XYZ file of N, CA and C in Angstrom:
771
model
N -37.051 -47.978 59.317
C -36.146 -47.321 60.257
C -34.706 -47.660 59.945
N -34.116 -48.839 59.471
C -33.027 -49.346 59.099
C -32.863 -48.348 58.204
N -33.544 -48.287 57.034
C -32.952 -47.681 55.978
C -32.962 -46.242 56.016
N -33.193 -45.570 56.687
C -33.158 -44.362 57.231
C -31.822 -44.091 58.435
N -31.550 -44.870 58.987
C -30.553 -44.807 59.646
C -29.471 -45.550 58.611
N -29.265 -46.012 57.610
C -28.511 -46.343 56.620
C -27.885 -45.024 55.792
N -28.917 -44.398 56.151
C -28.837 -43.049 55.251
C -27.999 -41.935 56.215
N -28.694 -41.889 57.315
C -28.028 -40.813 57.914
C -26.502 -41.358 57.944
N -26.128 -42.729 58.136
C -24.378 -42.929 58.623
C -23.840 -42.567 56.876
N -24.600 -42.882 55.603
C -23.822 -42.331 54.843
C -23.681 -40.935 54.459
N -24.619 -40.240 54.883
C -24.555 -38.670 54.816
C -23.197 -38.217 55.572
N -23.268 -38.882 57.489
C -22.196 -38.617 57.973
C -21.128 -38.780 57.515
N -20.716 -39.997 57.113
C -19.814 -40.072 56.429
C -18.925 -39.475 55.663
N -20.297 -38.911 54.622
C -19.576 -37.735 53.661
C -19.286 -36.816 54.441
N -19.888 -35.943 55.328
C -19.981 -35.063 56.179
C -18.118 -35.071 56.347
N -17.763 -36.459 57.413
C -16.325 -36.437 57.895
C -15.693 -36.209 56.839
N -15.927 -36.821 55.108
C -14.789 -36.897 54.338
C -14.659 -35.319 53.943
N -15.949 -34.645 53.601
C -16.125 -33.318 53.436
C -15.071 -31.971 54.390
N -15.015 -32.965 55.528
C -14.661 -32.117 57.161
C -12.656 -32.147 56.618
N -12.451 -34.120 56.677
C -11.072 -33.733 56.166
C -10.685 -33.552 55.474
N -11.397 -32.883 54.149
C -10.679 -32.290 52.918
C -10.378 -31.232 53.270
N -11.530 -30.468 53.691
C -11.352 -28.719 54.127
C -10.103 -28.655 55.015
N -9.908 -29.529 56.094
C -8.654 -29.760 56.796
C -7.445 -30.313 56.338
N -7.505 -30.874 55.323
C -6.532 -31.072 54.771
C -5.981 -29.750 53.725
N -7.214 -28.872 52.947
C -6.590 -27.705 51.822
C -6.066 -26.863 52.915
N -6.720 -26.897 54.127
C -6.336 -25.583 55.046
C -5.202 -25.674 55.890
N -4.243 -26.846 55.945
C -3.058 -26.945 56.431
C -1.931 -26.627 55.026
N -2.224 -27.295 53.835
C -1.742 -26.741 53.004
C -0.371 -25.296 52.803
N 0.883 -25.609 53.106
C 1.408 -24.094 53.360
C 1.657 -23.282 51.761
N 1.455 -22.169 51.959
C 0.890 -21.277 50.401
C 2.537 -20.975 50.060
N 2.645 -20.976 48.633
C 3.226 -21.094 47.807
C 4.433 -19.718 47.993
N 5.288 -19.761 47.921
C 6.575 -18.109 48.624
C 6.643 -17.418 47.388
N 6.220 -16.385 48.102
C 6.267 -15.155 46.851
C 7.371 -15.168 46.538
N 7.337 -14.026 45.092
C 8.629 -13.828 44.350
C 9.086 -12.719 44.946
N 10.521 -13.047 45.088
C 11.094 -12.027 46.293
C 11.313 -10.220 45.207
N 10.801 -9.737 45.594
C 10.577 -8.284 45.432
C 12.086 -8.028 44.838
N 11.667 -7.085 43.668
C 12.919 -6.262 42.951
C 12.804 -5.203 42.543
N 13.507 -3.865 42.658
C 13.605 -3.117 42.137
C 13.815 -2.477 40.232
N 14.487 -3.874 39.924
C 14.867 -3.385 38.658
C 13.102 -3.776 37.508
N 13.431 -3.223 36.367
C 12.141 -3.312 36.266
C 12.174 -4.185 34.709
N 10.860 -4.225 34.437
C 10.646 -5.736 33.446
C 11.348 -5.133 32.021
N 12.048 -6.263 31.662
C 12.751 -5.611 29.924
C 12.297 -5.745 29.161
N 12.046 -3.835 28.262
C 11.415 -3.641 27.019
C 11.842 -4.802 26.196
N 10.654 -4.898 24.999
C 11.188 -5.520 24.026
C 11.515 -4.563 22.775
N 12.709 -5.144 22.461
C 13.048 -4.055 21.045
C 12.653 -4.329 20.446
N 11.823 -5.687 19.686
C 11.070 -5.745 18.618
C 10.044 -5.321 18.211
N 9.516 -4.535 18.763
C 8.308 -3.794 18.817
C 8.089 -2.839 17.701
N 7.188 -3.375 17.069
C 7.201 -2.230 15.892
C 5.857 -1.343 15.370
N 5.746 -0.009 15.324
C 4.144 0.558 15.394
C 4.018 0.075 14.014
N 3.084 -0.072 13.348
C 2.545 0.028 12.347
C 1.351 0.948 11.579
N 1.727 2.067 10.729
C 0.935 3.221 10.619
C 0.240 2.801 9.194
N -1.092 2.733 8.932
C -1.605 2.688 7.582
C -1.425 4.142 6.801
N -0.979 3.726 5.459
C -0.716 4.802 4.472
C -1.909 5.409 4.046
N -1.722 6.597 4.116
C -3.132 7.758 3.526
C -3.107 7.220 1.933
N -4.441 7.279 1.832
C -4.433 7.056 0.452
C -5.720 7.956 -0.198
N -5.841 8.620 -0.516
C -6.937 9.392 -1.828
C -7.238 8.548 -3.009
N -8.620 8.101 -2.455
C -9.116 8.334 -3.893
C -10.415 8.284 -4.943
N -10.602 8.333 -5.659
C -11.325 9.343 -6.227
C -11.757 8.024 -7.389
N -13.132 7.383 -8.122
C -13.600 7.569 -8.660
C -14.317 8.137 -9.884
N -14.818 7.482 -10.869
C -15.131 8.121 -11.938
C -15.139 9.535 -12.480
N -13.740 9.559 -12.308
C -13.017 10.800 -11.695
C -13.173 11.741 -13.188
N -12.785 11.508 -14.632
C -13.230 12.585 -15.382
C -14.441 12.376 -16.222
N -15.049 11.176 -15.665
C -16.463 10.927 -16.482
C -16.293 9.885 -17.883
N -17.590 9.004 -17.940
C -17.013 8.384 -19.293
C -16.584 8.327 -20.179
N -17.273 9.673 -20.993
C -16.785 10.257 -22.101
C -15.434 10.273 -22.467
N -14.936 11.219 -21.587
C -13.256 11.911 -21.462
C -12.621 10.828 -21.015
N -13.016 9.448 -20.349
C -12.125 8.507 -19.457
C -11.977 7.729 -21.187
N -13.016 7.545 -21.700
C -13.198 6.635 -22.620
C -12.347 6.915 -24.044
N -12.232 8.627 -23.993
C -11.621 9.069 -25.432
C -10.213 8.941 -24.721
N -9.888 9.294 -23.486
C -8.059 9.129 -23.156
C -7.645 7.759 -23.255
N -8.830 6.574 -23.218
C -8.607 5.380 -23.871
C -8.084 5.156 -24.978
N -8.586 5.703 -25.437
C -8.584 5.493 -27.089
C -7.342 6.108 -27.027
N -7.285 7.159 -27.211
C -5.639 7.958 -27.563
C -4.456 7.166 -26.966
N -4.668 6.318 -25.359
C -3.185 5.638 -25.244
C -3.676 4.176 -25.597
N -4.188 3.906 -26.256
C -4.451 2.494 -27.308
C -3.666 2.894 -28.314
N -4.081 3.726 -29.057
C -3.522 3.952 -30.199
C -2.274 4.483 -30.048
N -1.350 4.973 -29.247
C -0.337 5.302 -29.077
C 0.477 4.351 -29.068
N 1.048 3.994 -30.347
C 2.165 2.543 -30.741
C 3.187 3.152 -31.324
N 3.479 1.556 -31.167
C 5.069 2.474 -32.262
C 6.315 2.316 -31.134
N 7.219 3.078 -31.944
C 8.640 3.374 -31.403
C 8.453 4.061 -29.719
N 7.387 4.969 -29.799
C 7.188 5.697 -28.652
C 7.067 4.951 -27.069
N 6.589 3.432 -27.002
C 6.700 2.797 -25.942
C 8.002 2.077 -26.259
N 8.835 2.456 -25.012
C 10.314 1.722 -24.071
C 9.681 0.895 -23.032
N 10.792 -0.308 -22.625
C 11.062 -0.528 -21.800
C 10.651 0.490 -20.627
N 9.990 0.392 -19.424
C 9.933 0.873 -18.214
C 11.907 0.978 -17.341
N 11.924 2.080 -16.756
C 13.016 1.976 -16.497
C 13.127 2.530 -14.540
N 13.819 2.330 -14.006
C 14.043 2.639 -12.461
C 15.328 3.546 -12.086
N 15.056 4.581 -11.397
C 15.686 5.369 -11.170
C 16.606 6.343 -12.107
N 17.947 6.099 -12.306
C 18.111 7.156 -13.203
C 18.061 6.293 -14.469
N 17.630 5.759 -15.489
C 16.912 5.261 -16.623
C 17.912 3.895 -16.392
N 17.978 3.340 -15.346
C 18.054 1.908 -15.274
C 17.142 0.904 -15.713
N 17.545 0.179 -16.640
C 16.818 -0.763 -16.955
C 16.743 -2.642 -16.321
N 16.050 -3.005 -15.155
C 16.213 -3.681 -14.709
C 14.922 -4.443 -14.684
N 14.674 -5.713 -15.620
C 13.615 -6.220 -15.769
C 13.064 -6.833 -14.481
N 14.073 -7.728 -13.723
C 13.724 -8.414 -12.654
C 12.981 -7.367 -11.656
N 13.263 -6.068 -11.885
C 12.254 -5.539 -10.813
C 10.960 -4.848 -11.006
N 11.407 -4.743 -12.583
C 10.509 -3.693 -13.175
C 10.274 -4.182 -14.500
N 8.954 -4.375 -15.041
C 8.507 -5.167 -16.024
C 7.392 -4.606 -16.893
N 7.621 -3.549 -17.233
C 6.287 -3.289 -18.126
C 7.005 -1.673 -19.545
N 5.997 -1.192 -19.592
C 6.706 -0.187 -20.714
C 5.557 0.944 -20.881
N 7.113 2.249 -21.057
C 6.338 3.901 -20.802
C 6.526 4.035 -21.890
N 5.578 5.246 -22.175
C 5.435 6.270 -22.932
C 5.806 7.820 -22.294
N 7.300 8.173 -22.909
C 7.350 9.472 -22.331
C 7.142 11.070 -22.648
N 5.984 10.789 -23.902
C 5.504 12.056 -24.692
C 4.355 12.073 -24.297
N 3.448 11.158 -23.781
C 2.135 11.431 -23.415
C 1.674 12.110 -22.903
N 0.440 13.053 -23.870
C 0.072 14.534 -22.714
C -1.144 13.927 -22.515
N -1.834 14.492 -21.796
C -3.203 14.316 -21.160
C -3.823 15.612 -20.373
N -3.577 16.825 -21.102
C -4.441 17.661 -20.445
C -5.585 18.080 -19.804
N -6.510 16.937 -20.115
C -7.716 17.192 -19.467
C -7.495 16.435 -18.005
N -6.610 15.451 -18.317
C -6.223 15.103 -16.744
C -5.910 15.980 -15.619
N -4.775 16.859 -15.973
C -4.010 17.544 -15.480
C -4.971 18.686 -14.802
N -5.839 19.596 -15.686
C -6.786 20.099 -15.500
C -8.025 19.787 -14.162
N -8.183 18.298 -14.431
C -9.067 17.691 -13.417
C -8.479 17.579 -11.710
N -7.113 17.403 -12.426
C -6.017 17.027 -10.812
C -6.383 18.426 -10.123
N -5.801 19.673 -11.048
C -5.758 21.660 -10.387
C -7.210 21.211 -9.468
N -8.399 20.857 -10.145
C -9.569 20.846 -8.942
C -9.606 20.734 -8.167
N -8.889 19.396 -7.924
C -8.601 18.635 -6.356
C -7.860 18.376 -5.452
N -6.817 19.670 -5.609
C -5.912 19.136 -5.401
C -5.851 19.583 -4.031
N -6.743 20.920 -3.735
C -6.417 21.390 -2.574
C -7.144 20.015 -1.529
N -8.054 19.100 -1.447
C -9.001 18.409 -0.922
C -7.787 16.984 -0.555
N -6.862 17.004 -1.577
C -5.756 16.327 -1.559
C -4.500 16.650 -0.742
N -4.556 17.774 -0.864
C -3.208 18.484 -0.122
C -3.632 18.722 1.283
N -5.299 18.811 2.005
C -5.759 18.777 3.437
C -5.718 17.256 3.784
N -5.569 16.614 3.112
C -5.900 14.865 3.400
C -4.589 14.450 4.049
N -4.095 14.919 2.993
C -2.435 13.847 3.076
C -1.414 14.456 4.059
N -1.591 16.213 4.188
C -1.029 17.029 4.958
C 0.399 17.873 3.953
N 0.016 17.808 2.808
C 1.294 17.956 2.131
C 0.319 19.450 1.639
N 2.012 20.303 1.302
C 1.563 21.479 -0.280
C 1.685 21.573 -1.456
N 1.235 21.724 -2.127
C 1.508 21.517 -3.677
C 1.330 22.660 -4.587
N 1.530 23.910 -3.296
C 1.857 24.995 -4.111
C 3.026 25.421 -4.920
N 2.870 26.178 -5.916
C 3.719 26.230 -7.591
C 4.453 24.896 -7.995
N 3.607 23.985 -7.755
C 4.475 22.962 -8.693
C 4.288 22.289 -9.887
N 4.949 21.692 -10.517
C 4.286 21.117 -11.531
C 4.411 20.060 -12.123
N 3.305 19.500 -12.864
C 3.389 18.092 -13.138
C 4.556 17.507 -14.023
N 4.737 16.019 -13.823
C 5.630 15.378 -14.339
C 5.289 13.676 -14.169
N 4.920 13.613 -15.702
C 4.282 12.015 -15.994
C 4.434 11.618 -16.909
N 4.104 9.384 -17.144
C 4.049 9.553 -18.227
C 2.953 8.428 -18.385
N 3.010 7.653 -19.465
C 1.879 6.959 -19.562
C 2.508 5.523 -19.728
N 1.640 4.669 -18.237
C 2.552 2.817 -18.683
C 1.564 2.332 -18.883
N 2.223 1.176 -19.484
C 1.076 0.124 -19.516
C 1.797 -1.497 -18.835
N 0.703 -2.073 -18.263
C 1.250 -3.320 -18.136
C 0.471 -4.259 -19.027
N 1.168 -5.503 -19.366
C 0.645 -6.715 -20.109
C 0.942 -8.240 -19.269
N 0.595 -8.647 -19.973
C 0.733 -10.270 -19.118
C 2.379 -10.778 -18.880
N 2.105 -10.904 -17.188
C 3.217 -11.118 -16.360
C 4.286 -10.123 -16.436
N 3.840 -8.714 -16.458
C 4.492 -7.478 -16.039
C 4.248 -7.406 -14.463
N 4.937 -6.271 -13.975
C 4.617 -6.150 -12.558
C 6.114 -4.541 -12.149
N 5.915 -4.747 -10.851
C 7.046 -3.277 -10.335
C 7.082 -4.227 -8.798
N 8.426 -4.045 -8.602
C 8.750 -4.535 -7.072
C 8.059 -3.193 -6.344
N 8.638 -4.080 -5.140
C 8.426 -2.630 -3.790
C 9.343 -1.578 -3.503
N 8.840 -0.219 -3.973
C 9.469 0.967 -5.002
C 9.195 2.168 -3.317
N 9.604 3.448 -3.496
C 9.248 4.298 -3.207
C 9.831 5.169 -4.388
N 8.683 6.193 -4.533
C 8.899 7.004 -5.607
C 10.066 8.582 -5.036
N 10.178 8.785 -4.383
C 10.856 9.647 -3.747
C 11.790 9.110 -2.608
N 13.179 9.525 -2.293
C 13.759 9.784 -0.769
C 14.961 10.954 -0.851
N 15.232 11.160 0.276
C 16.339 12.017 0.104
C 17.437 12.618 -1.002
N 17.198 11.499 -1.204
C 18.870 10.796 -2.635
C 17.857 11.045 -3.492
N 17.172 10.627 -4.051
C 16.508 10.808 -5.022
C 15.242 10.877 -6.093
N 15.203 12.078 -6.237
C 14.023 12.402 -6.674
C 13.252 13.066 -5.757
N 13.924 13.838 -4.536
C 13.616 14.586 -3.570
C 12.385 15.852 -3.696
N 12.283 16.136 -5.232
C 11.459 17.439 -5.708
C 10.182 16.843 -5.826
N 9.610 15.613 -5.973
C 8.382 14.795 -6.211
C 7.169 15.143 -5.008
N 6.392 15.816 -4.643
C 5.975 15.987 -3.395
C 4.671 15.197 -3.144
N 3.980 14.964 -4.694
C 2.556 13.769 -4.536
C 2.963 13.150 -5.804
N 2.578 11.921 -5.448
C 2.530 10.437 -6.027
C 0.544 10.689 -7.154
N 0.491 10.680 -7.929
C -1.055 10.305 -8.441
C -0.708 9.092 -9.898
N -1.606 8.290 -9.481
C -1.763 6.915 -10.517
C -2.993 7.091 -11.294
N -3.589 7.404 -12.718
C -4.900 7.649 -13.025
C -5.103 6.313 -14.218
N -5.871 5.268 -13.587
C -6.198 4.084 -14.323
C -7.074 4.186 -15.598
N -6.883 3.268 -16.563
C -7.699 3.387 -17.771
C -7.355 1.806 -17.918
N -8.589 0.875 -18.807
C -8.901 0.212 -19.161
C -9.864 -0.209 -20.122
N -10.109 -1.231 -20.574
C -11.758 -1.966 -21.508
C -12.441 -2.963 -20.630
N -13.785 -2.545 -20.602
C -14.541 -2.993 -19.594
C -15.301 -3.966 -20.155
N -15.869 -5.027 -20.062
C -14.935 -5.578 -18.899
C -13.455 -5.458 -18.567
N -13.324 -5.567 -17.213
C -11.731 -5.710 -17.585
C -10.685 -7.177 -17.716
N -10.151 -6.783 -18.871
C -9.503 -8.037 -20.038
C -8.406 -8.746 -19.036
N -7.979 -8.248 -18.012
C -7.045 -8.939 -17.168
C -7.169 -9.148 -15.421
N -6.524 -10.241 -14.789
C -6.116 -10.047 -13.789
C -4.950 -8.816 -13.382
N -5.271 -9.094 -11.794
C -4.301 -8.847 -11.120
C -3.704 -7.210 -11.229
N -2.816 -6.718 -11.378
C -2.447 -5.231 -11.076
C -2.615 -4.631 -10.471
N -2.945 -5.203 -9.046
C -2.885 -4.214 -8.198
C -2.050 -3.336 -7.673
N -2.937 -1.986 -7.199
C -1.743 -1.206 -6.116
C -1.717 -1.693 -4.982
N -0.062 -2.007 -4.453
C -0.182 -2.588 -2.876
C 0.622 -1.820 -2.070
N -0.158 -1.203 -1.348
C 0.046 -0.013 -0.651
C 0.970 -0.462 0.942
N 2.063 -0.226 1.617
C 2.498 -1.166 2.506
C 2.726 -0.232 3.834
N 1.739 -0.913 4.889
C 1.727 0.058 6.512
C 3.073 0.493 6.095
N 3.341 1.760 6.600
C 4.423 2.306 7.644
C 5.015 1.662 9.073
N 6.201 0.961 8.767
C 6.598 -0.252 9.935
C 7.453 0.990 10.606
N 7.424 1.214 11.581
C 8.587 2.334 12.385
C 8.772 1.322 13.365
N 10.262 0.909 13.820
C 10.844 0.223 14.690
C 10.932 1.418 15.871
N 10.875 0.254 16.880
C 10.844 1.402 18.336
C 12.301 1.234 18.729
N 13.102 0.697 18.150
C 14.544 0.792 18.597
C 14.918 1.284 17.111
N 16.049 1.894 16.774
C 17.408 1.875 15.615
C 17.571 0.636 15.551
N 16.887 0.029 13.572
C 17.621 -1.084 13.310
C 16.417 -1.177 12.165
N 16.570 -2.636 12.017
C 15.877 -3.380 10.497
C 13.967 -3.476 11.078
N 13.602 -3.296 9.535
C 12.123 -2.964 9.929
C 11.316 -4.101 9.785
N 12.362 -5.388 9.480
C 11.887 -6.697 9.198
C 11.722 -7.169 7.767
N 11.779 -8.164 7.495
C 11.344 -8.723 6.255
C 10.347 -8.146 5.337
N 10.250 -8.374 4.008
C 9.079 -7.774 3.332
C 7.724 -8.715 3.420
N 7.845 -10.388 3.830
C 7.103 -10.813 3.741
C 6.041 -10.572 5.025
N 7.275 -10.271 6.179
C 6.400 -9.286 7.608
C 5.641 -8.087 7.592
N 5.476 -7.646 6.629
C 4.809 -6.176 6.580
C 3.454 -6.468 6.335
N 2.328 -5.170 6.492
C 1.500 -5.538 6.369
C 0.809 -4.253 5.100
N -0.335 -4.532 4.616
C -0.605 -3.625 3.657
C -1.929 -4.184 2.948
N -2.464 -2.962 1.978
C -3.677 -2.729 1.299
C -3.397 -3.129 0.137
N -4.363 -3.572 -0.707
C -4.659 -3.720 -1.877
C -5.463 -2.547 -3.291
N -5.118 -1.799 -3.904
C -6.483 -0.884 -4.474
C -6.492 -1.174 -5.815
N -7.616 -1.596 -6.114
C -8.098 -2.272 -7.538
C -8.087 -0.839 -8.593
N -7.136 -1.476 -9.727
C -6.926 -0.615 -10.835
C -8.090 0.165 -11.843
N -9.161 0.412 -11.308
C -10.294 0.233 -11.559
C -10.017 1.657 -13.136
N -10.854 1.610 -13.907
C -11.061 2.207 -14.949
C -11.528 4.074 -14.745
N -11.109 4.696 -15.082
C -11.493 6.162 -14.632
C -10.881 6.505 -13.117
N -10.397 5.701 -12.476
C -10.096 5.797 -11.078
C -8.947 6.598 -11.076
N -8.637 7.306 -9.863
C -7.243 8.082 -9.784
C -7.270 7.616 -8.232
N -5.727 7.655 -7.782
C -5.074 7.402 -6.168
C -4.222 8.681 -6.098
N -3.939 9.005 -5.346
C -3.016 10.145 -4.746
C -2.416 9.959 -3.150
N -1.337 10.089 -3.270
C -0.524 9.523 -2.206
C 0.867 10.025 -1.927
N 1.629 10.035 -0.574
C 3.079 10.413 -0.629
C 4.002 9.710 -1.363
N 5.070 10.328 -2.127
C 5.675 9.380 -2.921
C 7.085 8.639 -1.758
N 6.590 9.154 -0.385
C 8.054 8.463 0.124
C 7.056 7.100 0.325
N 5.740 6.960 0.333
C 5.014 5.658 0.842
C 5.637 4.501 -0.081
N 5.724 3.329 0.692
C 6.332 1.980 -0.184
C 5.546 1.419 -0.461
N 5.350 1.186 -1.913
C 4.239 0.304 -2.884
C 4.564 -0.282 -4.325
N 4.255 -0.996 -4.531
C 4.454 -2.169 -5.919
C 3.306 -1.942 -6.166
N 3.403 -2.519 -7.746
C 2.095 -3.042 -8.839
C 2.612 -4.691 -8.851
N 1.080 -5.148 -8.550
C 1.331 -6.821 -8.499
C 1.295 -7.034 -9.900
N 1.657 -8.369 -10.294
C 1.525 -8.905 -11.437
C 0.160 -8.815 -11.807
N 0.713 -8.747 -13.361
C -0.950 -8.858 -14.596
C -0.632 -10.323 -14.731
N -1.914 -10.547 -15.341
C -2.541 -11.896 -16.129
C -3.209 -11.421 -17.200
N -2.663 -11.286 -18.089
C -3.355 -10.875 -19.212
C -2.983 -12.061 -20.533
N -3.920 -13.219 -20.488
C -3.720 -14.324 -21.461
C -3.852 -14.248 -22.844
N -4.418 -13.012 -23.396
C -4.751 -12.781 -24.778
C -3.189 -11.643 -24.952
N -2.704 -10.996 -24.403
C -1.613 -10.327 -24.249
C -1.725 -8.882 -25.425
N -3.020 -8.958 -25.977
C -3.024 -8.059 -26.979
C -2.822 -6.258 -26.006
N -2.332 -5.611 -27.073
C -1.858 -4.160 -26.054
C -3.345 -3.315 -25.756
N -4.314 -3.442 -26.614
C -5.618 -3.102 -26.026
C -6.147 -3.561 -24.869
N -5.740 -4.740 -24.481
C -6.171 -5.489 -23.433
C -5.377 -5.485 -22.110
N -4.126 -3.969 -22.153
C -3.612 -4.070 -20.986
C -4.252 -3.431 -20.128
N -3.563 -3.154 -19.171
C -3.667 -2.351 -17.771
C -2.806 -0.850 -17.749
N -3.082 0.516 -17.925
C -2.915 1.355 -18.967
C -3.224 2.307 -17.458
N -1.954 3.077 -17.563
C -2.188 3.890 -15.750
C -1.210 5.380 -16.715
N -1.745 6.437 -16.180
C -0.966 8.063 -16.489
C -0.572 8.388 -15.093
N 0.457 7.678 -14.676
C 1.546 7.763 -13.443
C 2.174 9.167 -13.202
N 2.037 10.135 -12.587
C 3.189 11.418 -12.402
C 3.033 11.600 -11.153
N 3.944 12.602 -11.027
C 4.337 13.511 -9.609
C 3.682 14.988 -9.485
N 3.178 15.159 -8.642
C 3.537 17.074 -8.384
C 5.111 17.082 -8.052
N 5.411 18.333 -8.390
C 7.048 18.324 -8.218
C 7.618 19.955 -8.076
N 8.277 20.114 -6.886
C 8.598 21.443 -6.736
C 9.562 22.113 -7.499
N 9.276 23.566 -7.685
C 10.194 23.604 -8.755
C 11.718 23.382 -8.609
N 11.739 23.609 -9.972
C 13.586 23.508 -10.184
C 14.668 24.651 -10.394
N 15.329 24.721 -8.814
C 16.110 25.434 -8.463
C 16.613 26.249 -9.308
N 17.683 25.248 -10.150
C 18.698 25.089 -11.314
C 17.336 26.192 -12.592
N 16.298 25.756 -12.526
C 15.590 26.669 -13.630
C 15.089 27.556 -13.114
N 14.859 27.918 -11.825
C 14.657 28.910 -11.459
C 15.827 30.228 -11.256
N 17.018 29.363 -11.508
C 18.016 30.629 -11.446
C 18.252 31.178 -13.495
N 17.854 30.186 -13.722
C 17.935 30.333 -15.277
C 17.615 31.421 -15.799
N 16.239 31.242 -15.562
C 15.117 32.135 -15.376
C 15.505 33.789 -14.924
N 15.924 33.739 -14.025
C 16.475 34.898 -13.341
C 17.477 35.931 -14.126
């Protein structure tokens, strides 16, 4: 009986301490609102959308055969005929631009393959590429070449360019690192001003793959990363037939006339 009545006074007990807590949270006076305002919370201007770049592309795109003999032909294409790579109007600026064209290179069966697709290209991207015509040439990169972050077209210049296409060739295995295309979101600031740093942006990678072709707007901003190519031999580069669709030319169209 003791220890049963031992029990009930400590139950009570708790009971009271239980009783003045609740009485103690419930006197508690609640915390004063934030006095009401009309004006309203401030945008931030840093706000920036970020749009991923359309990109096309296409796969063992003219078949081994034909991928394998346009090999061969810009292998063997030496000589005097490869320059220096150059930027904009035939500026030669290594620090940004590091590798070397060929500007006689034809490739008709390319060109041919592009007319196929182009309409499947021109519903993708939203662009036309009616009467225009091509304009390319053939680069190659070698070990520790590369291209900063370029747009191939703007207002100022080179305004007639209307699609961007890159058509890769290589030896398979492939003899090098690195070369990638790095394709970079569309940063649009929600205020007038700077779109941020380059190291802030964000963007894709697309492997230079052999037979492969990309097609893209040339106002989109993109670099070729650095090669690693340790044997440095010119068979063993990274070997791209770079051109534009391009609308015609005014100036030759009045020629013409």
């Amino acid at each position: 009986m003791a220890r049963q009545n031992t029990t009930a006074q400590q139950d009570t007990t708790t009971a009271r301490q239980d009783t003045t807590a609740r009485q103690d949270t419930a006197v508690t006076p609640p915390a004063e609102a934030p006095e009401a305002t009309d004006q309203p919370s401030p945008v931030s201007t840093d706000a920036i959308w970020r749009l991923p770049v359309t990109v096309c592309r296409i796969t063992q795109f003219l078949g081994e055969r034909t991928a394998d003999a346009l090999l061969e032909r810009a292998v063997a294409a030496t000589g005097d005929a490869w320059q220096p790579s150059t930027i904009r109007d035939h500026e030669l600026v290594p620090d940004f631009r590091r590798s070397r064209s060929h500007q006689d290179f034809t490739a008709p069966e390319l060109m041919s393959a592009i007319d196929e697709v182009v309409g499947a290209v021109e519903h993708t991207l939203g662009v036309s590429c009616r009467y225009t015509e091509p304009d390319y040439t053939l680069n190659v990169h070698n070990d520790g070449d590369f291209y900063r972050a370029h747009q191939d077209s703007t207002a100022e210049f080179s305004p007639r360019r209307l699609l961007t296409f890159v058509y890769y060739l290589h030896r398979t295995p492939r003899p090098f690192d690195g070369g990638e295309l790095r394709m970079f979101d569309a940063a649009l600031p929600l205020h007038t001003g700077t779109t941020g740093a380059w190291q802030e942006h964000t963007w894709r990678d697309w492997e230079p793959e052999h037979d492969s072709i990309v097609f893209f707007r040339p106002t989109a901003w993109h670099e070729v990363r650095p090669v690693s190519c340790p044997g440095k031999r010119h068979a063993d580069s990274r070997f791209a037939v770079n051109g534009w669709l391009c609308a015609p030319d005014p100036a030759k169209a009045r020629t013409r006339a």
